[in-house]
Tab-separated table of C-alpha atoms in Angstrom:
chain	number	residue	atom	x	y	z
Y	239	UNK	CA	47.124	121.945	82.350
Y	240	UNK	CA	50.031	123.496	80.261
Y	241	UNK	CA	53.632	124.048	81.390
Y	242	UNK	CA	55.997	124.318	80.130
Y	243	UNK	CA	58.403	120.683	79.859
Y	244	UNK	CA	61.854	120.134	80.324
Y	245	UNK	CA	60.885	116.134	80.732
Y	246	UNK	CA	62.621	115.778	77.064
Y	247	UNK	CA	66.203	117.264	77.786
Y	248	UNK	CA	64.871	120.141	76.312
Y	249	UNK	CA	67.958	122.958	77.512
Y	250	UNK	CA	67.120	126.814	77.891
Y	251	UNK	CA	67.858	128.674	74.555
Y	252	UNK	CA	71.127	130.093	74.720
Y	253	UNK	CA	72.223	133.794	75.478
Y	254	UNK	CA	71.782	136.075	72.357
Y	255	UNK	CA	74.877	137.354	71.295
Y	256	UNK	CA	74.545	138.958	68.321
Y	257	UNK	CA	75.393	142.530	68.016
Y	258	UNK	CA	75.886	142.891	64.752
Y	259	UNK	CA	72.806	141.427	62.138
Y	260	UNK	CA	73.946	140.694	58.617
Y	261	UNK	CA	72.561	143.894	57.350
Y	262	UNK	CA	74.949	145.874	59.453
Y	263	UNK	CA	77.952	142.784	58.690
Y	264	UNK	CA	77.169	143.345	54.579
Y	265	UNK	CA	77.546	147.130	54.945
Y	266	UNK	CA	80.901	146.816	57.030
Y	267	UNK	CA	81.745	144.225	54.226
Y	268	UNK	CA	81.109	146.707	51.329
Y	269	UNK	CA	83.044	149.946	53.367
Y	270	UNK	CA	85.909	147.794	53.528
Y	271	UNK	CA	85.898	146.200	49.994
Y	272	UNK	CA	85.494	149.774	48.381
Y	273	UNK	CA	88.316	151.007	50.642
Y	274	UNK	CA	90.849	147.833	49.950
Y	275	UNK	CA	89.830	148.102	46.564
Y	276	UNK	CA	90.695	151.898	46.245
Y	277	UNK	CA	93.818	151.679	48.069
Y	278	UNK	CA	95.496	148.675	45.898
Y	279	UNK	CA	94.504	150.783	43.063
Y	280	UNK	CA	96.559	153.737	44.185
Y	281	UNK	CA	99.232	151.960	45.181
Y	282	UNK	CA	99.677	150.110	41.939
Y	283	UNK	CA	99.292	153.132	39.998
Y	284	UNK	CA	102.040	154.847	42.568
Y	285	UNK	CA	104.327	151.945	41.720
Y	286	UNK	CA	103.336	151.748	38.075
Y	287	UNK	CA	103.946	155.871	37.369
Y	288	UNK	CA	105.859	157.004	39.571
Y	289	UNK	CA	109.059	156.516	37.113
Y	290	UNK	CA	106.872	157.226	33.917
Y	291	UNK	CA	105.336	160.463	35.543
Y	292	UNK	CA	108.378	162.829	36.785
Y	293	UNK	CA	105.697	165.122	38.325
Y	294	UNK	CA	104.030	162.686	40.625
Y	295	UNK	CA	107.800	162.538	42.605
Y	296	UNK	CA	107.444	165.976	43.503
Y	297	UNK	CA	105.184	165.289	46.679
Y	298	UNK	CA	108.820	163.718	47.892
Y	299	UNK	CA	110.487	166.831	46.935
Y	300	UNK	CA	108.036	169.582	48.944
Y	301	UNK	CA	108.854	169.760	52.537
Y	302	UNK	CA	106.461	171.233	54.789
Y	303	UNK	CA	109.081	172.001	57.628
Y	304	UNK	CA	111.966	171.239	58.228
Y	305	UNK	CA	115.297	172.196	60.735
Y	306	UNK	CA	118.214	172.091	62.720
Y	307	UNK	CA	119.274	172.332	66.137
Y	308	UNK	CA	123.028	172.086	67.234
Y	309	UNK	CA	123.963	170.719	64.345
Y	310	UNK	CA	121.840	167.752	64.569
Y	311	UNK	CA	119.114	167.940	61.025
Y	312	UNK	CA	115.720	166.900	61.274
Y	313	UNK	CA	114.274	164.958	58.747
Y	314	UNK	CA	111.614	166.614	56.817
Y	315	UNK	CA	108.119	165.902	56.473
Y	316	UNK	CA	107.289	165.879	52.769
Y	317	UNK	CA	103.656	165.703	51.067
Y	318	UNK	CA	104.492	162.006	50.082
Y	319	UNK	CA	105.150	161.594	53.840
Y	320	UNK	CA	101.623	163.296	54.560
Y	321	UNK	CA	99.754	161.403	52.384
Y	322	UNK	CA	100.774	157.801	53.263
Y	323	UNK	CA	100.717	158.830	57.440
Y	324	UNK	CA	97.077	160.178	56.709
Y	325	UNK	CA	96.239	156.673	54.204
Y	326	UNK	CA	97.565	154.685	57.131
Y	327	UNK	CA	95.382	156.447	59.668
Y	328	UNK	CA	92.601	155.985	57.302
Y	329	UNK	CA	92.677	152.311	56.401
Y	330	UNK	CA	93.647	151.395	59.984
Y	331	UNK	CA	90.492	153.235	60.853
Y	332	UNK	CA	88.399	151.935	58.446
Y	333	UNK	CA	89.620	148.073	58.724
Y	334	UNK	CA	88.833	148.214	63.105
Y	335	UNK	CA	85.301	149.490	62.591
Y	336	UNK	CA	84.780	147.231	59.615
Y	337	UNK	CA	86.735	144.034	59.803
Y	338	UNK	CA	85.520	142.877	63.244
Y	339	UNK	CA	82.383	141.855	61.411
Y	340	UNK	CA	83.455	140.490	59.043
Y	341	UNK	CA	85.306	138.157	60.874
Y	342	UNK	CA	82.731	137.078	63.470
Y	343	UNK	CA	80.803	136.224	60.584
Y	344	UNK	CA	83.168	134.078	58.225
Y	345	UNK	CA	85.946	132.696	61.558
Y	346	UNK	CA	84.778	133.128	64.582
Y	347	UNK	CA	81.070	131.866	64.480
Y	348	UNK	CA	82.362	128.680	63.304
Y	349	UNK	CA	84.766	128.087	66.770
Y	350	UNK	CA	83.381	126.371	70.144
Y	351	UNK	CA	84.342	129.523	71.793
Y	352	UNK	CA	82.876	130.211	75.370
Y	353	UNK	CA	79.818	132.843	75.869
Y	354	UNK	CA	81.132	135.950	75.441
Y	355	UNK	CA	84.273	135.151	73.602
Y	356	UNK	CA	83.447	136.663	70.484
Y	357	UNK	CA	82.703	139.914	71.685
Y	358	UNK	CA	85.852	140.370	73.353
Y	359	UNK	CA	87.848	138.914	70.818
Y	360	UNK	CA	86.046	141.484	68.029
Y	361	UNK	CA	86.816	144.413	70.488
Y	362	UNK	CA	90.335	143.528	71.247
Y	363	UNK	CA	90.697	143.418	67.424
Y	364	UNK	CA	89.632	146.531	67.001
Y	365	UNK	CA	91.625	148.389	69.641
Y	366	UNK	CA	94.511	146.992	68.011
Y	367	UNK	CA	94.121	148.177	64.853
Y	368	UNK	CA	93.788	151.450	65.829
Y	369	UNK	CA	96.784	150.913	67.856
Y	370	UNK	CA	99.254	150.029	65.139
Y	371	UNK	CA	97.595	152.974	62.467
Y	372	UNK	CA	98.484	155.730	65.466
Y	373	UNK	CA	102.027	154.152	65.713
Y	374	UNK	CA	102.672	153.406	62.058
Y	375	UNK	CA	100.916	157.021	60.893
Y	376	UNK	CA	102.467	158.930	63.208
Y	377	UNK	CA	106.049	157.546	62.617
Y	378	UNK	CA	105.458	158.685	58.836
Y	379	UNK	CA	104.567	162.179	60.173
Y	380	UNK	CA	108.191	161.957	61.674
Y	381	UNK	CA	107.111	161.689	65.462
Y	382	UNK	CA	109.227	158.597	66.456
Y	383	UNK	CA	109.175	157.198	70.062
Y	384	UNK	CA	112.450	159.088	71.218
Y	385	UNK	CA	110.575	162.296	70.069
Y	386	UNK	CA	107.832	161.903	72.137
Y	387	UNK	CA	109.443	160.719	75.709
Y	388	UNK	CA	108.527	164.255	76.611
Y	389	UNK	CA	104.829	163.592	75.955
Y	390	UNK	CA	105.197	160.259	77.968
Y	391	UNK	CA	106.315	162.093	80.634
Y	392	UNK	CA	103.764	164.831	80.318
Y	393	UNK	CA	100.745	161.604	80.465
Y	394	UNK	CA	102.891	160.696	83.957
Y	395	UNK	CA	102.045	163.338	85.342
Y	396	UNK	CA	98.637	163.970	84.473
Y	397	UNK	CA	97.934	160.634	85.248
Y	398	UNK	CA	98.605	161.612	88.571
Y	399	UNK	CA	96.515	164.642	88.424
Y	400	UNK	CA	93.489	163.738	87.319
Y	401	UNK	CA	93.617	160.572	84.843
Y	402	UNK	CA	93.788	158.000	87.137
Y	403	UNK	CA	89.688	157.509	86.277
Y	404	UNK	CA	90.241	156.913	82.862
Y	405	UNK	CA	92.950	154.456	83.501
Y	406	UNK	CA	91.117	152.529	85.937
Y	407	UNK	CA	88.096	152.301	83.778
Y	408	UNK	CA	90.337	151.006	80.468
Y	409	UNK	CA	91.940	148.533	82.358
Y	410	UNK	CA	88.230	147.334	83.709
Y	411	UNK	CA	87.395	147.710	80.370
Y	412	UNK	CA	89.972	144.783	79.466
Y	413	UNK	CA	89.178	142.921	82.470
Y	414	UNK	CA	85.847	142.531	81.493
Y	415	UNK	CA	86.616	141.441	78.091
Y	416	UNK	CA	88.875	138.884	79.418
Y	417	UNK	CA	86.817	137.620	82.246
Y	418	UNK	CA	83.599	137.954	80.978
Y	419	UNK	CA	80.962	138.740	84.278
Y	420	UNK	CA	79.077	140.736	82.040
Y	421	UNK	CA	78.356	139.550	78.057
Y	422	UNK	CA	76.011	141.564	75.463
Y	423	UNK	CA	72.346	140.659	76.560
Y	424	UNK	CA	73.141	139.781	80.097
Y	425	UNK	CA	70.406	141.091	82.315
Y	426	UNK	CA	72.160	142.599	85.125
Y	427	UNK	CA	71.757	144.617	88.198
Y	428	UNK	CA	74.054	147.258	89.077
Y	429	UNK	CA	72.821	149.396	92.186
Y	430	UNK	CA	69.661	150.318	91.715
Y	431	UNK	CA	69.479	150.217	88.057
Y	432	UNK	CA	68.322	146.826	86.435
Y	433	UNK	CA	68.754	146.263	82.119
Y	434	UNK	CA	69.962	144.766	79.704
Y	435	UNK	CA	73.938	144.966	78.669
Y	436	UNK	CA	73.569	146.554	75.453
Y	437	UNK	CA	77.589	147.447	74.471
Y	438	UNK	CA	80.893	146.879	75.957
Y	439	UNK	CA	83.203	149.538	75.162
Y	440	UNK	CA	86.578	150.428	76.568
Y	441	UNK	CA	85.074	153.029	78.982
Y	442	UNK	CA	81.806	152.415	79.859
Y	443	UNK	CA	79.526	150.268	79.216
Y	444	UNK	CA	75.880	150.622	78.249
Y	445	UNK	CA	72.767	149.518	80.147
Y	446	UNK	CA	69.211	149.556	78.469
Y	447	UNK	CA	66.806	149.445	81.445
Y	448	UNK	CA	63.303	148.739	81.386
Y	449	UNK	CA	62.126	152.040	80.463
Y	450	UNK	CA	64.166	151.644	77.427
Y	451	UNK	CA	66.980	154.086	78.379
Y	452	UNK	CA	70.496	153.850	77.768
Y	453	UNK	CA	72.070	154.111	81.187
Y	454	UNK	CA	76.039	154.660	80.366
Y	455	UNK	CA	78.389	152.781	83.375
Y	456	UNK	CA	82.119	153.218	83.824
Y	457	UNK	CA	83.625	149.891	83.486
Y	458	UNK	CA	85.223	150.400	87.084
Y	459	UNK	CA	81.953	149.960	88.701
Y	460	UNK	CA	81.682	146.519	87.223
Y	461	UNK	CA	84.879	145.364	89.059
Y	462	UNK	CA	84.606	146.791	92.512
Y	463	UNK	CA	81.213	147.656	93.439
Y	464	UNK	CA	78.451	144.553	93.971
Y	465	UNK	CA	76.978	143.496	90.776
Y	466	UNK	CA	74.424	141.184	89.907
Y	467	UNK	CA	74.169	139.167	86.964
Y	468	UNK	CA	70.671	137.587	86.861
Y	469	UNK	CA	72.163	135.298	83.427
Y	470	UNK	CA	75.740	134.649	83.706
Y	471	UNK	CA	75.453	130.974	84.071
Y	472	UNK	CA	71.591	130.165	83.428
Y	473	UNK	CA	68.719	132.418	82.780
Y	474	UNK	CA	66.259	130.646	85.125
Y	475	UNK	CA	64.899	132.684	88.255
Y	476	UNK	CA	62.681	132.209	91.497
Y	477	UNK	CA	59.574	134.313	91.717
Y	478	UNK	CA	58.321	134.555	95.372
Y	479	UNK	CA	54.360	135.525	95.279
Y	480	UNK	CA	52.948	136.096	99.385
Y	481	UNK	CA	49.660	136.055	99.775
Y	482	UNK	CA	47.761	136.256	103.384
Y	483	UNK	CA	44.348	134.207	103.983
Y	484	UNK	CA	42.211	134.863	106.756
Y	485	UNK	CA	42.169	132.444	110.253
Y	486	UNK	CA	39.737	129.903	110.095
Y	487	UNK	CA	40.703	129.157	106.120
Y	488	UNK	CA	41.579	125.452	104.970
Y	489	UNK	CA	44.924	125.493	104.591
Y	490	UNK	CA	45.404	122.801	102.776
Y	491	UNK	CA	43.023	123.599	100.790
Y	492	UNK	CA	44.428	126.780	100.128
Y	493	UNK	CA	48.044	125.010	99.435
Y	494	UNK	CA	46.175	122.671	96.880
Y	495	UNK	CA	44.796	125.806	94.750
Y	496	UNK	CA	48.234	128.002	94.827
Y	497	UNK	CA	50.053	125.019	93.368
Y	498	UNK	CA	47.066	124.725	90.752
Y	499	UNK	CA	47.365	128.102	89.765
Y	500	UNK	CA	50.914	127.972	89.181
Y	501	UNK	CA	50.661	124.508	87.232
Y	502	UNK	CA	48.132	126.382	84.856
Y	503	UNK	CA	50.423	129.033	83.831
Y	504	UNK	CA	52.613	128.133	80.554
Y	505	UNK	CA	55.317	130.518	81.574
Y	506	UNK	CA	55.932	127.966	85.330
Y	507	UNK	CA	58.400	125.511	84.845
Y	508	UNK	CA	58.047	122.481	85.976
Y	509	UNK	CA	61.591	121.620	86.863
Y	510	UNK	CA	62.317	122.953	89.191
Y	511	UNK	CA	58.768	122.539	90.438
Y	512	UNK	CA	56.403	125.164	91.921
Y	513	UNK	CA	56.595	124.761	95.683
Y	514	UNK	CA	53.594	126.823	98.001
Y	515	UNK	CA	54.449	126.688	101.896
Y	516	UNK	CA	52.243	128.428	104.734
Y	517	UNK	CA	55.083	130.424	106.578
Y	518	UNK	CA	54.059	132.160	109.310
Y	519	UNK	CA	50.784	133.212	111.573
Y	520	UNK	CA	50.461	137.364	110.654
Y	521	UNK	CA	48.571	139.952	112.753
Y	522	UNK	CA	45.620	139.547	110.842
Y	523	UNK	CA	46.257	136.914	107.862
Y	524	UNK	CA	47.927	133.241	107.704
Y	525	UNK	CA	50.816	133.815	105.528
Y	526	UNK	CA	52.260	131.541	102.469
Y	527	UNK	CA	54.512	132.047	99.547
Y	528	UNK	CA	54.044	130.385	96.157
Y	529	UNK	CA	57.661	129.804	95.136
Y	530	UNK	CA	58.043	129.393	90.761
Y	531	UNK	CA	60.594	129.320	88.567
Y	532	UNK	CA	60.332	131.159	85.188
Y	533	UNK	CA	62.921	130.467	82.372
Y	534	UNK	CA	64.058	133.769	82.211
Y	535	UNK	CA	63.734	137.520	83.412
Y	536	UNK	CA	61.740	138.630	80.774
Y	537	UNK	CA	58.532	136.441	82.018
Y	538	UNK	CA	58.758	137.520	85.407
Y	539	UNK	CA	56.756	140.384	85.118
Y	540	UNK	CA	53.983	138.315	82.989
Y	541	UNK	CA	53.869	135.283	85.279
Y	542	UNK	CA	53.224	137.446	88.345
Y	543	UNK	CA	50.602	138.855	87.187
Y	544	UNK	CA	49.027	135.780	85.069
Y	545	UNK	CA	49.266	134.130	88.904
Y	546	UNK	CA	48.147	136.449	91.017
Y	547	UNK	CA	44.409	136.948	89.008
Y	548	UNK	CA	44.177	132.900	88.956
Y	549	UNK	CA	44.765	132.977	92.450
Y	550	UNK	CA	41.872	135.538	92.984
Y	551	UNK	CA	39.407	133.583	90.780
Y	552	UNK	CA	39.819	130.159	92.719
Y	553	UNK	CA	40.099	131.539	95.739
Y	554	UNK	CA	36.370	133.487	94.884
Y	555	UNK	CA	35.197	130.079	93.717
Y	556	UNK	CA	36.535	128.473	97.025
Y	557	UNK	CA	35.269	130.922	99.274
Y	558	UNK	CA	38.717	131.305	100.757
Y	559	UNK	CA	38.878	134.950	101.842
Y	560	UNK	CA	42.158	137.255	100.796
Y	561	UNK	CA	42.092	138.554	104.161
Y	562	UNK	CA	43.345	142.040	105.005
Y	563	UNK	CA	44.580	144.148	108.176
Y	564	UNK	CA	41.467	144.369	110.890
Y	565	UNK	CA	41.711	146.397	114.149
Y	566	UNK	CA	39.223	145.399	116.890
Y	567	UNK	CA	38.173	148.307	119.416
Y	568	UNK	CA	36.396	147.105	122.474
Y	569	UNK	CA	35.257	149.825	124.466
Y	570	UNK	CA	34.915	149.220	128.470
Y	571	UNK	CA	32.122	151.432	130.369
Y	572	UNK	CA	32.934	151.352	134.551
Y	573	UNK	CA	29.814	151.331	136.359
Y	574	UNK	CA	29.340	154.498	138.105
């Protein structure tokens, strides 16, 4: 007979969290080498030149607008104030698609951090770095925070409009990060739809079912509807296999062989142990269930079916008949 043992301590592996490999982490590595690399370079040589070289200080001199209104001036927006908004953008861009990476690799990897941690710390990372590279560009593009209350006000409203979606599902987004009922390579069940959490983004998040299709969720529907997490705690789940037998059968007997085709499947745990109870007298069938646990969702399918064509061939071998719905018709002739 072979199960599979926990009798040595032996724990269930862990949940994969890996969502980057070190393929993807060396080419993140090398974007944002090449990029620090090329930026120190151009700033040394702005710092270097830029009193040697009279015609480099003419991107401070060239104003691409500029004006007045009641007396109050505007400060212009040069080329020198174009370029280092756009380098901002650029490097801020560059670093929160990059350095997240990069740092679970090298920090974060190396910290008892709970399941799911990493993720949300990577992604929180990132947000913010995009974050400060909008503020910090755009305040070299001369749109400071008093300039854009108007804009502010504008969001207000549309927030009220229509926006109130996209809120909601950002600040699901963040509780998810934070609270963690869902983590990369959970198998969950959302409605209907059963998969595998495959990314965790600030809107949505994306569900690979069993068909292989990337099912995309708003992050709202996480936090208020009913959702099942089949791996949030520990992978290990009941299958319930019924089977009818026909009156007249040995039951136990029949209890004996269930249990022996479940002990002979190496996908069965054996803690908790395989249980097979006779539940209920049927129309036309005495009815049990074959209770098992498998170590995770993934062998469900397998076990079910490794079970159910044991259970055929010692029932054959027992003569103990898989019975099936009968009808009996008597028919009464009155004497005439």
């Amino acid at each position: 007979m072979c199960i599979r043992d926990r009798e040595n301590n032996e724990e269930p592996p862990p949940l994969k969290e890996d969502y980057l490999d070190l393929q993807t982490i060396s080419e993140q590595a090398r974007v944002l080498l090449k990029a620090t690399t090329v930026a120190l370079f151009a700033l040394l040589l702005w710092l270097f030149l830029a009193d040697l070289v009279p015609s480099l200080q003419v991107l401070e001199q060239v104003a691409i607008w500029s004006g007045g209104e009641e007396g109050e001036q505007l400060l212009p927006l040069t080329l020198a104030n174009l370029f280092s908004g756009s380098l901002v953008l650029g490097l801020c861009w560059l670093a929160a698609y990059n350095l997240p990476g990069i740092l679970e690799l090298l920090v974060l990897r190396h910290l008892a951090l709970g399941p799911g941690t990493n993720y949300a710390v990577t992604s929180l990372l990132k947000y913010l770095l995009i974050l400060i590279g909008i503020i910090v560009g755009f305040s070299e593009f001369g749109l400071e925070w008093d300039k854009l209350q108007w804009l502010v006000a504008a969001l207000g409203v549309g927030l009220g409009f229509g926006l109130q979606e996209i809120v909601a599902n950002f600040v699901s987004g963040l509780i998810i990060l934070f609270e963690k009922p869902v983590r990369i390579g959970d198998t969950v069940t959302v409605g209907e739809l059963t998969g595998t959490v495959s990314r965790i983004q600030i809107r949505a998040t994306t569900i690979t079912d069993w068909d292989r299709k990337e099912v995309i969720i708003p992050n709202k529907t996480f936090i208020t509807d009913m959702l099942v997490n089949w791996s949030l705690s520990d992978a290990i789940t009941r299958v319930v296999i019924r089977i009818g037998i026909a009156y007249q059968s040995d039951l136990k007997l029949a209890r004996k062989l269930l249990l022996q085709a479940a002990n002979e499947c190496s996908l069965v745990l054996a803690e908790p142990s395989p249980n097979a109870y006779f539940t209920e007298f049927g129309d036309s069938t005495l009815n049990f269930e074959l209770r098992i646990f498998v170590n995770s969702t993934s062998d469900r399918m397998q076990v079910t079916d490794e079970v159910n064509g044991r259970i055929d061939e010692l029932f054959r071998q027992h003569s103990i008949e898989i019975a099936f719905p009968q009808m009996g018709i008597h028919i009464s002739q009155n004497p005439t």
